Short mmCIF file of C-alpha atoms and ligand atoms in Angstrom, two decimals:
data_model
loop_
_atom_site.label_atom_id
_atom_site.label_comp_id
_atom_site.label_asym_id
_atom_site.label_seq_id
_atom_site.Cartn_x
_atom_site.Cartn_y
_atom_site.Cartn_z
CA UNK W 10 6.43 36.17 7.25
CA UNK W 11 7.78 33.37 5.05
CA UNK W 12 5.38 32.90 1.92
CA UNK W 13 3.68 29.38 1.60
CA UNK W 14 5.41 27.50 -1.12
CA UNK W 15 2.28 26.23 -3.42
CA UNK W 16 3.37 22.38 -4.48
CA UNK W 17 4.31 19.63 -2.41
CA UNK W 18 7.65 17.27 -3.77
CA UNK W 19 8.43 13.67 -3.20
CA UNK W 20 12.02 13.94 -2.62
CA UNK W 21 12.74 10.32 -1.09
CA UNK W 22 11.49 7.01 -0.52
CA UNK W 23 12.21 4.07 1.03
CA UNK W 24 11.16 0.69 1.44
CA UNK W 25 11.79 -2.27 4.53
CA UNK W 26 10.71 -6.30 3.98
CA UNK W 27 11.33 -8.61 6.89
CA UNK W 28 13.90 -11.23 6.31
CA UNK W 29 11.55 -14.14 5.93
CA UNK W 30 10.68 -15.09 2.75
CA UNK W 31 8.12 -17.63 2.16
CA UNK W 32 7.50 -19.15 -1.35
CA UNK W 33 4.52 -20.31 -2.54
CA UNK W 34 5.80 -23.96 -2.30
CA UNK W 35 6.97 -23.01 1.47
CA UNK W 36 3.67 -21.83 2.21
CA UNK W 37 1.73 -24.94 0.23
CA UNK W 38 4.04 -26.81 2.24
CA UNK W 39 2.89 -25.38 5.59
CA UNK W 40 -0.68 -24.87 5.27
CA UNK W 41 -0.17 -29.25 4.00
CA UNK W 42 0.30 -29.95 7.77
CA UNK W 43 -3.08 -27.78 8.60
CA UNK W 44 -4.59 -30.49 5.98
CA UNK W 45 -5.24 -26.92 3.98
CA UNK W 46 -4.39 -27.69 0.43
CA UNK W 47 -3.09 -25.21 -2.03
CA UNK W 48 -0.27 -25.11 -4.57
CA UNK W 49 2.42 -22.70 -6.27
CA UNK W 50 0.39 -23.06 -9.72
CA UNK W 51 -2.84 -22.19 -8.46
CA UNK W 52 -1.16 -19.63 -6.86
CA UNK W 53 0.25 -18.37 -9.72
CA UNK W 54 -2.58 -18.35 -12.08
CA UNK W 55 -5.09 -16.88 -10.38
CA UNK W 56 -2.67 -14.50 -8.71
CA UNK W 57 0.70 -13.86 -9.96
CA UNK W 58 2.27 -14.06 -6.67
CA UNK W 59 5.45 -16.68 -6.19
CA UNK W 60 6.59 -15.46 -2.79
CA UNK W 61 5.79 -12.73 0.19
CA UNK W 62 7.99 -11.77 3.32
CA UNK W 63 6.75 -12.55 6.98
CA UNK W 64 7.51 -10.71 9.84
CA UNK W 65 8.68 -12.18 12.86
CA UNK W 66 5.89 -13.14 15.81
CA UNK W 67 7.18 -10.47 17.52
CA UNK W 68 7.35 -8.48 15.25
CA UNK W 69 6.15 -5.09 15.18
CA UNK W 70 4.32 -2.49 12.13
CA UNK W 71 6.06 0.33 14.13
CA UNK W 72 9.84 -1.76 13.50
CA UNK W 73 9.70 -2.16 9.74
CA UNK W 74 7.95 1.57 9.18
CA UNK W 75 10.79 3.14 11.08
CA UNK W 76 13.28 1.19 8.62
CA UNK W 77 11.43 2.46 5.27
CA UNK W 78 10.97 5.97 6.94
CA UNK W 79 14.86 6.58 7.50
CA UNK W 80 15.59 5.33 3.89
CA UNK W 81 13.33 7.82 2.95
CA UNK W 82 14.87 10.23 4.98
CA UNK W 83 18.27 9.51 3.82
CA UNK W 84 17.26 9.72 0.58
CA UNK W 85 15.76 12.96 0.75
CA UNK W 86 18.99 14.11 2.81
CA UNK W 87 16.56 15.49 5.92
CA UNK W 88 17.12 14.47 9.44
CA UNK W 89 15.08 14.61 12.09
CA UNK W 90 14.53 18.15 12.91
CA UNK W 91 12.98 18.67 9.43
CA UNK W 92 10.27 16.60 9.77
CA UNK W 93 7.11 18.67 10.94
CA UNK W 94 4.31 15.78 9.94
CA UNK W 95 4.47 12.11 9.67
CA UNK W 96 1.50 10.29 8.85
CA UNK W 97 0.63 6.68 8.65
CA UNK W 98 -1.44 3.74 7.11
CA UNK W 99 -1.88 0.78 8.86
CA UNK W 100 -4.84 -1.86 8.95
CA UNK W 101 -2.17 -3.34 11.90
CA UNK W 102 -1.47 -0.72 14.38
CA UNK W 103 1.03 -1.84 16.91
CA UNK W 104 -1.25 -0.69 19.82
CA UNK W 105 -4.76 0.70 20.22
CA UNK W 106 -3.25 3.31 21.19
CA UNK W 107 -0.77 5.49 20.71
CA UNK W 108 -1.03 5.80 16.63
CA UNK W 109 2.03 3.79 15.51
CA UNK W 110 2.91 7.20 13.63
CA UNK W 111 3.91 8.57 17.28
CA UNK W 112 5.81 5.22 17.92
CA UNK W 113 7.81 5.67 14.98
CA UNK W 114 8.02 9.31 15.14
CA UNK W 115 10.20 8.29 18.77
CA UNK W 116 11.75 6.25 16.96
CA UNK W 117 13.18 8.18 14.65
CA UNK W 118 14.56 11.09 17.24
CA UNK W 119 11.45 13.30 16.12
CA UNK W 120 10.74 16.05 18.94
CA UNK W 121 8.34 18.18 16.55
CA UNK W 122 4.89 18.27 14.34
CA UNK W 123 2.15 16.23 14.27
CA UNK W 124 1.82 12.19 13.94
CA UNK W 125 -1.42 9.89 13.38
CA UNK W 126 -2.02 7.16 11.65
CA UNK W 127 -4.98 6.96 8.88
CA UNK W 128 -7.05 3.80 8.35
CA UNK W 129 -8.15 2.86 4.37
CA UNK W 130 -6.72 -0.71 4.33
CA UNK W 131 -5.22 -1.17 1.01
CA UNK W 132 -6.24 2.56 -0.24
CA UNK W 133 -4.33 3.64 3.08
CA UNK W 134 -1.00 5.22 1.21
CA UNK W 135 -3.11 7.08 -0.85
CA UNK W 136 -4.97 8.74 1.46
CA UNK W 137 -2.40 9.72 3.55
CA UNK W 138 -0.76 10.99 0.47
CA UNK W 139 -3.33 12.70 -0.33
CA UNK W 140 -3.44 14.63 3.65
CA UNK W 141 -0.05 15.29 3.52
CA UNK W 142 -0.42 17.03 0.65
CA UNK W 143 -3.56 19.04 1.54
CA UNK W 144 -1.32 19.87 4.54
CA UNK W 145 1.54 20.90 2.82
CA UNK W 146 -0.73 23.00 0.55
CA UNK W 147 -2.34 24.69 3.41
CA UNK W 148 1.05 25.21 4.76
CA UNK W 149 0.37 23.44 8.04
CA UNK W 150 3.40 21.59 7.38
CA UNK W 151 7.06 21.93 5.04
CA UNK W 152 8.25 18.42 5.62
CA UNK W 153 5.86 15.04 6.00
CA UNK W 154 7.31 11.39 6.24
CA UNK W 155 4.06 9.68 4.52
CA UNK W 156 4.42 5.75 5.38
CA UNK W 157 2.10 2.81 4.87
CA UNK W 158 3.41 -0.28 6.88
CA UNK W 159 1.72 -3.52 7.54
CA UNK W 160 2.09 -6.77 9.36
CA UNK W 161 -0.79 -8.20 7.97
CA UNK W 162 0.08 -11.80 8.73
CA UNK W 163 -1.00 -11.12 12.43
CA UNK W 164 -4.65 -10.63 10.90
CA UNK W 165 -4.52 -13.46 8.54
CA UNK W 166 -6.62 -17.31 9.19
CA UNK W 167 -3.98 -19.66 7.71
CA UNK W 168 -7.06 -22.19 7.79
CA UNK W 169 -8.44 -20.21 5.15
CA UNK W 170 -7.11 -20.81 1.77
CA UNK W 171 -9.03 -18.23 0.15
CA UNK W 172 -7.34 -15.55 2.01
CA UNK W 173 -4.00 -16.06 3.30
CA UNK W 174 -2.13 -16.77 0.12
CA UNK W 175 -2.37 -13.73 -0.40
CA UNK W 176 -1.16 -11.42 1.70
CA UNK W 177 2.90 -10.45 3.16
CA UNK W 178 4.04 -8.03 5.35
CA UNK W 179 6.32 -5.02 5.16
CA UNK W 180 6.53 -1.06 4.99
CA UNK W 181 7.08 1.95 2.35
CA UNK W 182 7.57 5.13 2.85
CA UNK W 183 8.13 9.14 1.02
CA UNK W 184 9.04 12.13 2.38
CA UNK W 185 7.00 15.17 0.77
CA UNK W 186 8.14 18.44 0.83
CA UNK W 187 7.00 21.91 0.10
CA UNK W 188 8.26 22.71 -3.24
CA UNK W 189 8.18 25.90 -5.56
CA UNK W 190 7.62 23.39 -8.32
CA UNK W 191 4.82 20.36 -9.00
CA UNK W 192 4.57 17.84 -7.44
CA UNK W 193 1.28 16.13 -6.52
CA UNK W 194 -0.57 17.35 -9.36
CA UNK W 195 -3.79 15.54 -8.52
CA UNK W 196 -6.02 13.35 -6.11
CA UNK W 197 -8.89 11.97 -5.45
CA UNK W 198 -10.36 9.68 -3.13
CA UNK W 199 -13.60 7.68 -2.64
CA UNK W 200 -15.33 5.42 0.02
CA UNK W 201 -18.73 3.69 0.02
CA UNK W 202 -19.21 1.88 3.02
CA UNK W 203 -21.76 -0.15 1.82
CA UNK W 204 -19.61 -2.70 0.52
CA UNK W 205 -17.88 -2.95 3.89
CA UNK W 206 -19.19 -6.50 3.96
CA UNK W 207 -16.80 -7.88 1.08
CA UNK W 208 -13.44 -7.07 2.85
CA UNK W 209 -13.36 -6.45 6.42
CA UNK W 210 -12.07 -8.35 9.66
CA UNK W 211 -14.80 -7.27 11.83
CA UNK W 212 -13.49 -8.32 15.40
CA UNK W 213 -13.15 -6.07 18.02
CA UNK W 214 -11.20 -5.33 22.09
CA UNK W 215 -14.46 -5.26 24.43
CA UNK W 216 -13.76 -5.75 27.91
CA UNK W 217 -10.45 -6.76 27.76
CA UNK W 218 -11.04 -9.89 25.11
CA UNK W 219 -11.31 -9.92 21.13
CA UNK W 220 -15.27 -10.33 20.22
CA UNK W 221 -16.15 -11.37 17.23
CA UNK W 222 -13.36 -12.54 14.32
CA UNK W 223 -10.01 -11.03 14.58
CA UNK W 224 -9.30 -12.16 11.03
CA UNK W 225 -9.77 -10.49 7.26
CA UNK W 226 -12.62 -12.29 5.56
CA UNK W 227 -13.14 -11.27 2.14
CA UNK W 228 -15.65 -12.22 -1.44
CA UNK W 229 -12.37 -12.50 -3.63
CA UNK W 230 -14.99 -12.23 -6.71
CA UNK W 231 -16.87 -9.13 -5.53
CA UNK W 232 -13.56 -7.45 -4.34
CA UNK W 233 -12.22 -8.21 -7.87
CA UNK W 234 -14.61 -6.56 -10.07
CA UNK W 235 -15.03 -3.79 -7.78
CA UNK W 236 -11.65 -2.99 -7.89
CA UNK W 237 -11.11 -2.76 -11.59
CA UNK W 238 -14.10 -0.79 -11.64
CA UNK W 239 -13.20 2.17 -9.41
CA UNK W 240 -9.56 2.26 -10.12
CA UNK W 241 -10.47 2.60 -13.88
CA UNK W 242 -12.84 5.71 -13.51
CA UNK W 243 -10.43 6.90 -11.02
CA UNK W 244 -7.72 6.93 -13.14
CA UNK W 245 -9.80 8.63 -15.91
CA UNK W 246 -11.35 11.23 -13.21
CA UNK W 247 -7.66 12.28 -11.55
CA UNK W 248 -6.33 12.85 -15.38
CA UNK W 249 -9.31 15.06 -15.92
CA UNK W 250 -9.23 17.18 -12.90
CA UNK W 251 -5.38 17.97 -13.39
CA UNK W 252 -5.26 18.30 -17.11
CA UNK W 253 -3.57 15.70 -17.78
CA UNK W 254 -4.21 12.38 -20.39
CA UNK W 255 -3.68 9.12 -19.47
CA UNK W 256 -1.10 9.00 -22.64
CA UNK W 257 1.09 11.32 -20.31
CA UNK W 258 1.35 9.35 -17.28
CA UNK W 259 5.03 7.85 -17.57
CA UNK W 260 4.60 4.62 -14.96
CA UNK W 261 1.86 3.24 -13.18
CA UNK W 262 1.81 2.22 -9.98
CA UNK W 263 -0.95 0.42 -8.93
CA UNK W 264 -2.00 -1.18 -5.96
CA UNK W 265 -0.46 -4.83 -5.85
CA UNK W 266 -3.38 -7.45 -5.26
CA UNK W 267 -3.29 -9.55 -8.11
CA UNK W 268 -1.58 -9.10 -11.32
CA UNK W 269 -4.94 -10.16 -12.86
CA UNK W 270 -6.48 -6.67 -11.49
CA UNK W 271 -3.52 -5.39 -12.88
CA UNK W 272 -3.17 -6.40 -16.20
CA UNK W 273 -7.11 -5.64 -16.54
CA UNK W 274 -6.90 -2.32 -15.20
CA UNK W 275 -3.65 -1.07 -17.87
CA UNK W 276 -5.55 -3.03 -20.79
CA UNK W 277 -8.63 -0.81 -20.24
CA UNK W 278 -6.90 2.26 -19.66
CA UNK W 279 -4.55 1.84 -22.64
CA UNK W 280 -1.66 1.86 -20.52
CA UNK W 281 1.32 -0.17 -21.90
CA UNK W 282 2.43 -3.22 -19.61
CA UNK W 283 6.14 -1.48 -19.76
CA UNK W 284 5.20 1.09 -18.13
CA UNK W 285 3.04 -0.28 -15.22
CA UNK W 286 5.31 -1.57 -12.23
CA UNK W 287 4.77 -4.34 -10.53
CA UNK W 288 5.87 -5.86 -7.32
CA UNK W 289 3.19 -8.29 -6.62
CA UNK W 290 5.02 -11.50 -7.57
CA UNK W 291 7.64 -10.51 -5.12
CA UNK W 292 6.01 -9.18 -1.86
CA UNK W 293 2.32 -10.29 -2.55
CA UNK W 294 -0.41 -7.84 -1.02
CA UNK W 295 1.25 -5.64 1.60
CA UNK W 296 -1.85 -3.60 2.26
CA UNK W 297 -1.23 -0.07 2.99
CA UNK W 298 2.45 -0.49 1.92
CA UNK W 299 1.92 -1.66 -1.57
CA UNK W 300 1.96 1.75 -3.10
CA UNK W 301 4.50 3.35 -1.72
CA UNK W 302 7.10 -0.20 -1.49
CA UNK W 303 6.19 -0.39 -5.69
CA UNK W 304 7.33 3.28 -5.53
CA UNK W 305 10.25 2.68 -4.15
CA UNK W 306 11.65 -0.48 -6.67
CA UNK W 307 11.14 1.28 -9.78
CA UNK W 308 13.04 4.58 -8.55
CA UNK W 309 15.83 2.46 -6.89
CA UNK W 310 16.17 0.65 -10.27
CA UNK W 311 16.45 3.72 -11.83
CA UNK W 312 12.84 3.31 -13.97
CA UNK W 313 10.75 6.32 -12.34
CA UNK W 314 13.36 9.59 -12.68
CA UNK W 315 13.14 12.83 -11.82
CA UNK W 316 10.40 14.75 -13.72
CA UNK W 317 8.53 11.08 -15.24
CA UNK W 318 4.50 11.65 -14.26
CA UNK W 319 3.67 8.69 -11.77
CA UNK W 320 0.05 7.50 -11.20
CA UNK W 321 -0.23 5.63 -7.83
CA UNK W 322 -3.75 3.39 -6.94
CA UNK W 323 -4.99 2.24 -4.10
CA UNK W 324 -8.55 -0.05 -3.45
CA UNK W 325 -9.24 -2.36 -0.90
CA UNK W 326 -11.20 -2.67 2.45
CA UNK W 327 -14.44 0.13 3.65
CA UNK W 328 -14.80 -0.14 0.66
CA UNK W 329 -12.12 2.70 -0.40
CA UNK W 330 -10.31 3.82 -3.42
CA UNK W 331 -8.74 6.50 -4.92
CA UNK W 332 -5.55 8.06 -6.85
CA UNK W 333 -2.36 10.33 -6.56
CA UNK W 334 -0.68 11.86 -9.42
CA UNK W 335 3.06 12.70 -9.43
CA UNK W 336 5.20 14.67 -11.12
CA UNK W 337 8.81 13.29 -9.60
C1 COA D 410 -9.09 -14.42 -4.36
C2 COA D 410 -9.00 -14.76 -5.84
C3 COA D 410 -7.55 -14.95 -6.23
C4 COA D 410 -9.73 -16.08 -6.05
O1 COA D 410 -9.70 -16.43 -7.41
P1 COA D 410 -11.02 -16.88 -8.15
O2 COA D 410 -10.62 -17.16 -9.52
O3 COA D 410 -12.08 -15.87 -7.89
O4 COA D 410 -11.29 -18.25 -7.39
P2 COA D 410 -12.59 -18.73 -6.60
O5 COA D 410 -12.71 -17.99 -5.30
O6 COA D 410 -13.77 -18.71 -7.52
O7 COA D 410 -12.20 -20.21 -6.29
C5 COA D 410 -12.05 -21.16 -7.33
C6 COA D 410 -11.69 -22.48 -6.71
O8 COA D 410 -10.35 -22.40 -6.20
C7 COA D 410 -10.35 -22.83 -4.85
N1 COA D 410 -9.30 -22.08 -4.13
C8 COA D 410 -9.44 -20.90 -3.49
N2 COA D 410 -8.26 -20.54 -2.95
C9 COA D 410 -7.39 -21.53 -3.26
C10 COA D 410 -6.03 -21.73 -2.99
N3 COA D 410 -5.29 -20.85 -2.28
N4 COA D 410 -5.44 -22.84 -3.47
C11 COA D 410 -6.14 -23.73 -4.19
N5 COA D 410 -7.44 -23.59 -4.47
C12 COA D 410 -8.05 -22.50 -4.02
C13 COA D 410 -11.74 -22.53 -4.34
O9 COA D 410 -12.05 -23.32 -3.22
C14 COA D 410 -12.56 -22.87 -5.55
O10 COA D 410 -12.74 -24.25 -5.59
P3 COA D 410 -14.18 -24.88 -5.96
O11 COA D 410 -14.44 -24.39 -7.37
O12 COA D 410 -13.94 -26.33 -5.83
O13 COA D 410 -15.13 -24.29 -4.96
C15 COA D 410 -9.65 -13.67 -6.72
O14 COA D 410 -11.04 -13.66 -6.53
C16 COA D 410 -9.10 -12.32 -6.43
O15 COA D 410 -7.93 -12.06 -6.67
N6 COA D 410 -9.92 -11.40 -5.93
C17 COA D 410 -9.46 -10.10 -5.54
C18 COA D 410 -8.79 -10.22 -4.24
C19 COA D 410 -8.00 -9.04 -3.85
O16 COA D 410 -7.28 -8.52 -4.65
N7 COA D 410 -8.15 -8.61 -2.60
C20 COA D 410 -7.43 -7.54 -2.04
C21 COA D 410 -7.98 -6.26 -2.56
S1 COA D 410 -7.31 -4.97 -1.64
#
């Protein structure tokens, strides 16, 4: 029998926007004919965001995960026959049902392994990170496609200025492998679903017709200083656990809500602003496929490089949070 190889790998990535992209003056200009008044500099400020991408109407999660999913496979130099495990976070399925993990898996020509999709909003990535791994290290599986991929706009209230500013659309994806070498060195992931109140869209499918309100609703304030809360101690606990300090991690890659959270979070971790990537001026808050679409910029520029430790973040809706660290 083969021997279980102890440490899983990321050994690809990839990354898919949709075509649109829609400025903060486009979208100020938009929401104008709604009589919903906004403005790139408030944007901005309270923000950091100066443009997201928008998926078509029709549009589906399933289409731009399958294009991030065969960079990553690319990338990695696997095909289709390698992958035993994909696993996906979405807030936006495509369907009810199936998962959109099986959708893509037909997409991509996959005949083997198991799909599903996990659901952690914003914290989605790394907690399917964080199964893949636990997968890999129980040596259920050798080769996972690990995707978060959103099309958030479908969920968003463009009446509601609070909100939809915010968000864009898009997918990012990793292929981990079982690897004789680290590798995820360390996770951990909370949830207290208490605080479900403060970021939710709490509509549901009952008897053939959405009840209740289809879109997110969210305390921007409450969601703020929770978030800088748990992803500090997170940070602090995951370094901990693996035996690591946070002087070692080489990049940051934290969840992409607001550079404000940001900024905040590297300040009181001591983490330099050079070494913390961020995306979230370019694609805004892409949910599930923050994490893994930050990812992939800074290795495609050539910042994160083979061997560089890599703490990824994610926070947002249940409430959930948690961390992944990497040694690429
Ligand atoms: C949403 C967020 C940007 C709002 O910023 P804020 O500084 O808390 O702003 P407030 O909600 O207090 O609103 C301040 C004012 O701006 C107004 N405002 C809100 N959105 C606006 C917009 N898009 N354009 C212009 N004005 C806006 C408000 O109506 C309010 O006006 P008022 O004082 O006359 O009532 C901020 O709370 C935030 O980033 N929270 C975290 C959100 C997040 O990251 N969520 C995802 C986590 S996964």
């Amino acid at each position: 029998m083969e021997a279980n190889m102890p440490f899983a790998k990321i050994t690809g990535s990839g990354g898919y926007l949709p075509p649109r992209v829609v400025t903060n003056n486009d979208l100020a200009a938009e929401l104008a004919t709604r009589g919903v008044e906004t403005s790139d500099e408030w944007i901005i400020e309270r923000t950091g965001i100066r443009q997201r991408y928008i998926a078509d109407a029709d549009t589906r999660t399933s289409a731009l995960a399958t294009r991030a999913a065969q960079m990553a496979m690319d990338d990695a130099g696997i095909s289709a026959g390698d992958v035993d495990l994909i696993i996906l976070a979405t807030s936006t399925p495509d369907f009810i049902f199936p998962s959109t993990a099986c959708i893509v898996q037909a997409n991509l020509g996959i005949r083997q392994g198991a799909a599903f999709d996990v659901q952690a909003v914003c914290s989605g990535f790394v907690y399917a990170l964080t199964t893949a791994d636990a997968f890999i290290k129980a040596g259920h599986a050798k080769t996972a496609l690990v995707i978060g991929a959103e099309v958030f706009s479908n969920i968003l209230d463009w009446n509601d200025r609070k909100t939809c500013v915010l968000f864009g659309d898009g997918a990012g994806a990793i292929v981990l492998q079982a690897s004789d070498a680290p590798g995820i060195v360390g996770a951990e992931l909370h949830a207290d679903g208490s605080q479900a109140g403060i970021l939710n869209a709490s509509g549901n499918v009952c008897g053939g017709k959405v009840v209740g309100d289809p879109f997110l609703r969210m305390d921007g304030q409450a969601v703020f200083k929770m978030a800088v809360n748990a992803l500090s101690k997170s940070a602090q606990d995951v370094c901990a656990k693996s035996g690591v300090q946070l002087s070692d991690i080489d990049w940051m890659v934290p969840h992409q809500a607001n550079i404000r959270i940001i900024n905040f979070l590297g300040k009181k971790l001591g983490i330099a602003p050079e070494k913390v990537v961020v995306t979230v001026d370019q694609h805004a808050n892409t949910s599930a496929a923050s994490v893994p679409l930050a990812l992939n910029t800074a290795r495609r520029d050539g910042r994160i490089k083979s061997g560089d430790l890599v703490l990824m973040q994610g926070v947002g809706g249940g409430f959930t949070w948690g961390s992944v660290l990497a040694r690429m």
